[in-house]
mmCIF file of C-alpha atoms and ligand atoms in Angstrom:
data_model
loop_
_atom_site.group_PDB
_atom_site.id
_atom_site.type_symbol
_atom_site.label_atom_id
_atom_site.label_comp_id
_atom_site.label_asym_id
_atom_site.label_seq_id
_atom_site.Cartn_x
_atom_site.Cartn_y
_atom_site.Cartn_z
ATOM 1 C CA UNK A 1 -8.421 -22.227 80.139
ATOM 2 C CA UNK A 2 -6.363 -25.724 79.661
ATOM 3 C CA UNK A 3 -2.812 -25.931 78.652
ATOM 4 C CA UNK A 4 -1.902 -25.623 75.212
ATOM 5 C CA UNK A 5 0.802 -27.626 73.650
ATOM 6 C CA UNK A 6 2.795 -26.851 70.240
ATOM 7 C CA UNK A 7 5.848 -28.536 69.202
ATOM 8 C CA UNK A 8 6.486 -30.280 72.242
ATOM 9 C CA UNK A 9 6.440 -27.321 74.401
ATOM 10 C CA UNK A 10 3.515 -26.646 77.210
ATOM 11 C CA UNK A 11 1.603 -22.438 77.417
ATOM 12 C CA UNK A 12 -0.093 -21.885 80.119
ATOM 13 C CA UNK A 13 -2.790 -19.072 80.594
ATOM 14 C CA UNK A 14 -1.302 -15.838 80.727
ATOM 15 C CA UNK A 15 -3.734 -12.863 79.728
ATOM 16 C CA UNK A 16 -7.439 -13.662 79.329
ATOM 17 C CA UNK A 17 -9.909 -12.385 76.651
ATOM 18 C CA UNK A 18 -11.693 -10.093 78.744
ATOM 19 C CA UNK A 19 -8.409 -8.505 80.140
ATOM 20 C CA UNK A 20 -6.899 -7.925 76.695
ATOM 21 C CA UNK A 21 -10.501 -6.132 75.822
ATOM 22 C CA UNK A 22 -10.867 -4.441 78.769
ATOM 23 C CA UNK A 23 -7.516 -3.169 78.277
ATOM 24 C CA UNK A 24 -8.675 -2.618 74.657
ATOM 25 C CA UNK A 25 -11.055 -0.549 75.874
ATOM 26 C CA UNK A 26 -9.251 1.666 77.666
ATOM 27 C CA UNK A 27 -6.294 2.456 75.062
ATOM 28 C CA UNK A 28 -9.471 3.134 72.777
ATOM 29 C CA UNK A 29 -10.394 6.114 75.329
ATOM 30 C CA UNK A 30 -7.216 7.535 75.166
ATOM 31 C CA UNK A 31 -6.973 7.275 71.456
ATOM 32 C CA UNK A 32 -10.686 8.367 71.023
ATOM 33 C CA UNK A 33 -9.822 11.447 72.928
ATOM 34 C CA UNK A 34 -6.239 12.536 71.577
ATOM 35 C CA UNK A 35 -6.863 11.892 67.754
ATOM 36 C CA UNK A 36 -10.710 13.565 67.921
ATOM 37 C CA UNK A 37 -11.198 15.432 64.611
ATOM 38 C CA UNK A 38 -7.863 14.388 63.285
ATOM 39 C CA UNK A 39 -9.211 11.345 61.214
ATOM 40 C CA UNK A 40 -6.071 8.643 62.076
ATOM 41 C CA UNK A 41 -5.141 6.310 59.694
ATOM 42 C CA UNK A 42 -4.585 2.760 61.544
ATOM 43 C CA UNK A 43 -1.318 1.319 60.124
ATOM 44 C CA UNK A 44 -1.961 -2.773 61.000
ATOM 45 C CA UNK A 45 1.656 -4.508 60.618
ATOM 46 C CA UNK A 46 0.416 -8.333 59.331
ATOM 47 C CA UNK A 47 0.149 -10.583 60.675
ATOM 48 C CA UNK A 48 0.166 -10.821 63.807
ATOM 49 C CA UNK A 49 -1.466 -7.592 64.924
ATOM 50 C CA UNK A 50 -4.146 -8.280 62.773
ATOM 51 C CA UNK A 51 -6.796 -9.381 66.054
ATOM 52 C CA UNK A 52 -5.518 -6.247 67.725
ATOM 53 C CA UNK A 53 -5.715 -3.880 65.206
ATOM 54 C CA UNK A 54 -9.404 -4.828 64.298
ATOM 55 C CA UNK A 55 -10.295 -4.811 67.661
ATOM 56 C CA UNK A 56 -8.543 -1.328 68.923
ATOM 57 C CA UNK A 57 -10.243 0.221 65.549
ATOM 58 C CA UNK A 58 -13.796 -1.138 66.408
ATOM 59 C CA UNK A 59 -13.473 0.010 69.942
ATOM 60 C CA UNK A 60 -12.963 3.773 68.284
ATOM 61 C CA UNK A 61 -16.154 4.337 66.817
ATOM 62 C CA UNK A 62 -16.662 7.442 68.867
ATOM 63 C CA UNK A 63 -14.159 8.675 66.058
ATOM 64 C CA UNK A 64 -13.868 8.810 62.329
ATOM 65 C CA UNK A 65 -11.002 6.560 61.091
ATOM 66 C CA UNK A 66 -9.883 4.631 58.779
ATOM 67 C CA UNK A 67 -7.842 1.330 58.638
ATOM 68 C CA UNK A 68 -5.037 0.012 56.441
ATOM 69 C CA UNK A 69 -2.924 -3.076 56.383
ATOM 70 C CA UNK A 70 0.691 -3.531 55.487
ATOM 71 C CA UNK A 71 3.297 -6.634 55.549
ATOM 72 C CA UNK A 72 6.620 -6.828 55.725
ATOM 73 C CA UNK A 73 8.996 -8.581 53.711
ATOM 74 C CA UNK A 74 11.270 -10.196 55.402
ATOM 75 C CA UNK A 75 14.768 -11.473 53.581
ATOM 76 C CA UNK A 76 18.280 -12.712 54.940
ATOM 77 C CA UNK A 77 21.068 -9.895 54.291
ATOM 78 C CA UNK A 78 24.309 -11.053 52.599
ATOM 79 C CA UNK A 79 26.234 -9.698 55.437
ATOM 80 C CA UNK A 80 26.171 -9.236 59.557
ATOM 81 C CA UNK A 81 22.737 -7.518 59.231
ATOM 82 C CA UNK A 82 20.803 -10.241 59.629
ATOM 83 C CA UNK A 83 17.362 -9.807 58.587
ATOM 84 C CA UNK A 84 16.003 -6.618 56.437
ATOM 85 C CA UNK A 85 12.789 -5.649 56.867
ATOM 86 C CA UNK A 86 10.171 -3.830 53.878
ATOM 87 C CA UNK A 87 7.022 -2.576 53.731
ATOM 88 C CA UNK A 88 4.541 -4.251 51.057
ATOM 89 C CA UNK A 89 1.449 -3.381 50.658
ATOM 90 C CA UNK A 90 0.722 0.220 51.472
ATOM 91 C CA UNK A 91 -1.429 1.929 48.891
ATOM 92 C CA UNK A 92 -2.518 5.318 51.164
ATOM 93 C CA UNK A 93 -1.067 8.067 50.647
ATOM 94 C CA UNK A 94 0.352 8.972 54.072
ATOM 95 C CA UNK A 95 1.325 12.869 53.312
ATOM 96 C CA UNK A 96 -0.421 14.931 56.476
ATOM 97 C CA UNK A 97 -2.163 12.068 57.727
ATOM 98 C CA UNK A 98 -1.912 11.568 61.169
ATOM 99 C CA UNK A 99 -0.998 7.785 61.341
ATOM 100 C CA UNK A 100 -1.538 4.988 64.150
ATOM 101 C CA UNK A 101 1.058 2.162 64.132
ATOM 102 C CA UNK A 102 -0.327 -1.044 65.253
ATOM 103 C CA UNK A 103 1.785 -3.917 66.299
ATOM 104 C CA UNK A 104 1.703 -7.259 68.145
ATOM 105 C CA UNK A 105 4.576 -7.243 70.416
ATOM 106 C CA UNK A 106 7.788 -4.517 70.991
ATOM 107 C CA UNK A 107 9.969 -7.362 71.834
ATOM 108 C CA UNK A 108 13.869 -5.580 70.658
ATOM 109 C CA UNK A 109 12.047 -2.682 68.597
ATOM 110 C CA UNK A 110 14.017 -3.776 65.448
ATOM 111 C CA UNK A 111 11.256 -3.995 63.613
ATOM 112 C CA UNK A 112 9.399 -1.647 64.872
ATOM 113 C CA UNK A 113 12.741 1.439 64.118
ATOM 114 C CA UNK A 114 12.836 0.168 60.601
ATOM 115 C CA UNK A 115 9.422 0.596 59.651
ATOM 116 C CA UNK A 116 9.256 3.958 61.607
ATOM 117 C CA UNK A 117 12.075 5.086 59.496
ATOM 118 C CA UNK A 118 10.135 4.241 56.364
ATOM 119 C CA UNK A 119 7.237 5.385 57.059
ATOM 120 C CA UNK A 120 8.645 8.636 57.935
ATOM 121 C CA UNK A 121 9.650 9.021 54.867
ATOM 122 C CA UNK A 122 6.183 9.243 53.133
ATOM 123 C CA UNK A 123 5.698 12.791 54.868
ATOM 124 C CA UNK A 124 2.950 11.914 57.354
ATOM 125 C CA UNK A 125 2.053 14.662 59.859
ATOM 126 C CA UNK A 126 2.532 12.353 63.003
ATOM 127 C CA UNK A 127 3.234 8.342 64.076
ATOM 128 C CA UNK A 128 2.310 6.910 66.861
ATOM 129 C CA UNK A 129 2.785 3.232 67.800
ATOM 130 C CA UNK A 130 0.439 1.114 69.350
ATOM 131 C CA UNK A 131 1.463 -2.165 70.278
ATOM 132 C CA UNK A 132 -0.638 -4.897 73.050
ATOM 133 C CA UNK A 133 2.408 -6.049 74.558
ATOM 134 C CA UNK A 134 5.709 -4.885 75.289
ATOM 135 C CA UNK A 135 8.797 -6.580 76.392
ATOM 136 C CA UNK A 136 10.783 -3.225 78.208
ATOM 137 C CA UNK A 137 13.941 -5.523 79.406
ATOM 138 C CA UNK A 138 14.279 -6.684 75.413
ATOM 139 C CA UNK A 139 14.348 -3.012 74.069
ATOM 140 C CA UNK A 140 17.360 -2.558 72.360
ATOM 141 C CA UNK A 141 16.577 0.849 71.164
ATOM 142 C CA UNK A 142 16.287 3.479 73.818
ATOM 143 C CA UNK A 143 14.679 5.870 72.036
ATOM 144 C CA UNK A 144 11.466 4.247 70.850
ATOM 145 C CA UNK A 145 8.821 4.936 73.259
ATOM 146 C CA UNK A 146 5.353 2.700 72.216
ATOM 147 C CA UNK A 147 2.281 5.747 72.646
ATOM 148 C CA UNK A 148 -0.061 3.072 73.003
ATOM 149 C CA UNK A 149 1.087 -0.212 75.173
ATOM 150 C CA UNK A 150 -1.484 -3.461 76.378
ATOM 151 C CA UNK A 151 0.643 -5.153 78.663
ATOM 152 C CA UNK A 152 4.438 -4.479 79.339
ATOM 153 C CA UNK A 153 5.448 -8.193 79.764
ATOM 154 C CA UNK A 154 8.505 -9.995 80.803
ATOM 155 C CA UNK A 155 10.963 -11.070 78.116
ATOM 156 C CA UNK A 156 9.373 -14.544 77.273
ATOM 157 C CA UNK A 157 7.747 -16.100 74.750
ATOM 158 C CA UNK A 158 3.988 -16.041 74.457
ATOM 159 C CA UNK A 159 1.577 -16.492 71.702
ATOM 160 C CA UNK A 160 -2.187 -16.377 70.870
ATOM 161 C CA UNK A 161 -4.428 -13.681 69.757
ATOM 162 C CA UNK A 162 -2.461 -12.977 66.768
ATOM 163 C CA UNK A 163 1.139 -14.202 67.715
ATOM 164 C CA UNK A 164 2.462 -17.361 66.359
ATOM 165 C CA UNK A 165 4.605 -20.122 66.618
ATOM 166 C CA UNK A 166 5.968 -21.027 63.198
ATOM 167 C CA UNK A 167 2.435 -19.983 61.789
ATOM 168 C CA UNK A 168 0.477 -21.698 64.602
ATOM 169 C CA UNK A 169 -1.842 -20.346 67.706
ATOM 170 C CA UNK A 170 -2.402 -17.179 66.080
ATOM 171 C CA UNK A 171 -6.137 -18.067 66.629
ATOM 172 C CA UNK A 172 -5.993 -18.922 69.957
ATOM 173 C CA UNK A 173 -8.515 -15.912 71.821
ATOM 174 C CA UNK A 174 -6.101 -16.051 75.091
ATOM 175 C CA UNK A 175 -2.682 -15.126 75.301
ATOM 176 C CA UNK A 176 -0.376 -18.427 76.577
ATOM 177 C CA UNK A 177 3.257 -18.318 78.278
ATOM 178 C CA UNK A 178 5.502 -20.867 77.369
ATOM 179 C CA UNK A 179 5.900 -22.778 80.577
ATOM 180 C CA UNK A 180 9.632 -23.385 81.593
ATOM 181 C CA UNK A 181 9.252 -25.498 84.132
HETATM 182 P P1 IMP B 1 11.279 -7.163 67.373
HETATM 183 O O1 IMP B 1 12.353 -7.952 68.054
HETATM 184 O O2 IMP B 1 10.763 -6.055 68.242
HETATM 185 O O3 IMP B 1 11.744 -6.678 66.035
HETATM 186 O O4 IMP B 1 10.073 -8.157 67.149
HETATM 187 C C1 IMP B 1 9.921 -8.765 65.905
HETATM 188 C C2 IMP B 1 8.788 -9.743 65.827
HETATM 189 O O5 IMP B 1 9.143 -10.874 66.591
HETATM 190 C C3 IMP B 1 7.443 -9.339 66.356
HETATM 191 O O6 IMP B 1 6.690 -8.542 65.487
HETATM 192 C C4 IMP B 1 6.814 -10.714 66.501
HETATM 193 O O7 IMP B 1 6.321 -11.156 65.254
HETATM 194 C C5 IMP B 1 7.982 -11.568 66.920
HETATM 195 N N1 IMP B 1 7.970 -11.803 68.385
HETATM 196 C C6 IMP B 1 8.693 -11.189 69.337
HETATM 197 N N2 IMP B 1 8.440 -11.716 70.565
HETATM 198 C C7 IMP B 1 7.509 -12.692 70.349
HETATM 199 C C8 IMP B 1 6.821 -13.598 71.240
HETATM 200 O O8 IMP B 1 7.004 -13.631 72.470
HETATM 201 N N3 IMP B 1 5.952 -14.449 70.632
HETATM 202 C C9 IMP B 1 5.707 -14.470 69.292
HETATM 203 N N4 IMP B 1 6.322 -13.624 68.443
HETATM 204 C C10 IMP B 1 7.225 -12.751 68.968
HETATM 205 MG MG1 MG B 2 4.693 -9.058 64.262
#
């Protein structure tokens, strides 16, 4: 695995292919065993866990499941807020499902406790949140606790396999660390 270079800043290798589907593999165990009989509905947040969420959902075929994707809009507040988050896209009805969240990256959960918060709201019998990595030391919200983690990483910036910089290196298949030195 070489370098890769975007905007001017150097990634190095961080987590290989196999490792993220080995690890894969292993959540899918868990998952295969715990939501047996219970049909889950996988919740993909686009766009960046779209190469985890296909891959976690093909690694549970021991299961029957279905998959759904949703996007969130994303728009400046007029005030301190900052940035409000909404879900587009969701056309299942959630009511008594029992529903997998799948994310990219936990890096300070804001996202992640606003969609929770809506999707509560549409009745379903349970959430739980997958996500392949998560940055603990970023977490500014105590009380979310990912079901499902990858990787608990270090709060830096990576991309690849699904996470971006400004749009780019989504499709890289290995996850890169920005280099600081
Ligand atoms: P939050 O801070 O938990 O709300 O994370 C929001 C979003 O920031 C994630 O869904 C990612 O899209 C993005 N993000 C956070 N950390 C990284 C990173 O290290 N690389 C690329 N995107 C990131
Ligand atoms: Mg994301």
């Amino acid at each position: 695995m070489k370098q890769k270079c975007y905007q001017g800043m150097k990634f190095r290798p961080y987590i290989d292919n196999a490792r993220i589907h080995a690890r894969i593999a292993e959540l899918a165990k868990v998952i295969t065993a715990d939501f047996a009989d219970k049909k889950p509905l996988f919740v993909c947040v686009l766009n960046g866990a779209a190469p985890f969420a296909v891959d976690l959902f093909r690694a549970c075929e021991d299961i029957d499941a279905e998959l759904t994707f949703i996007r969130l809009k994303s728009y400046e507040g007029t005030g301190s807020t900052g940035v409000v988050k909404q879900v587009m896209g969701l056309g299942e009805n959630l009511e008594n499902r029992h529903v997998i969240l799948v994310e990219d990256i936990i890096d300070t959960g804001n996202t992640m406790v606003k969609l929770l918060s809506q999707l509560r709201a549409l009745n379903p019998a349970s959430i739980s949140i997958a996500t392949l990595l998560f940055k603990p030391e970023a977490l500014q919200h105590l009380e979310l606790k990912p079901d499902f983690v990858g990787f608990e990483i270090p709060k830096k910036f990576i991309i690849g396999y699904g996470l971006d910089i400004d749009g780019l290196a989504r499709n890289l298949n290995d996850i890169y660390i920005l280099d600081e030195e």
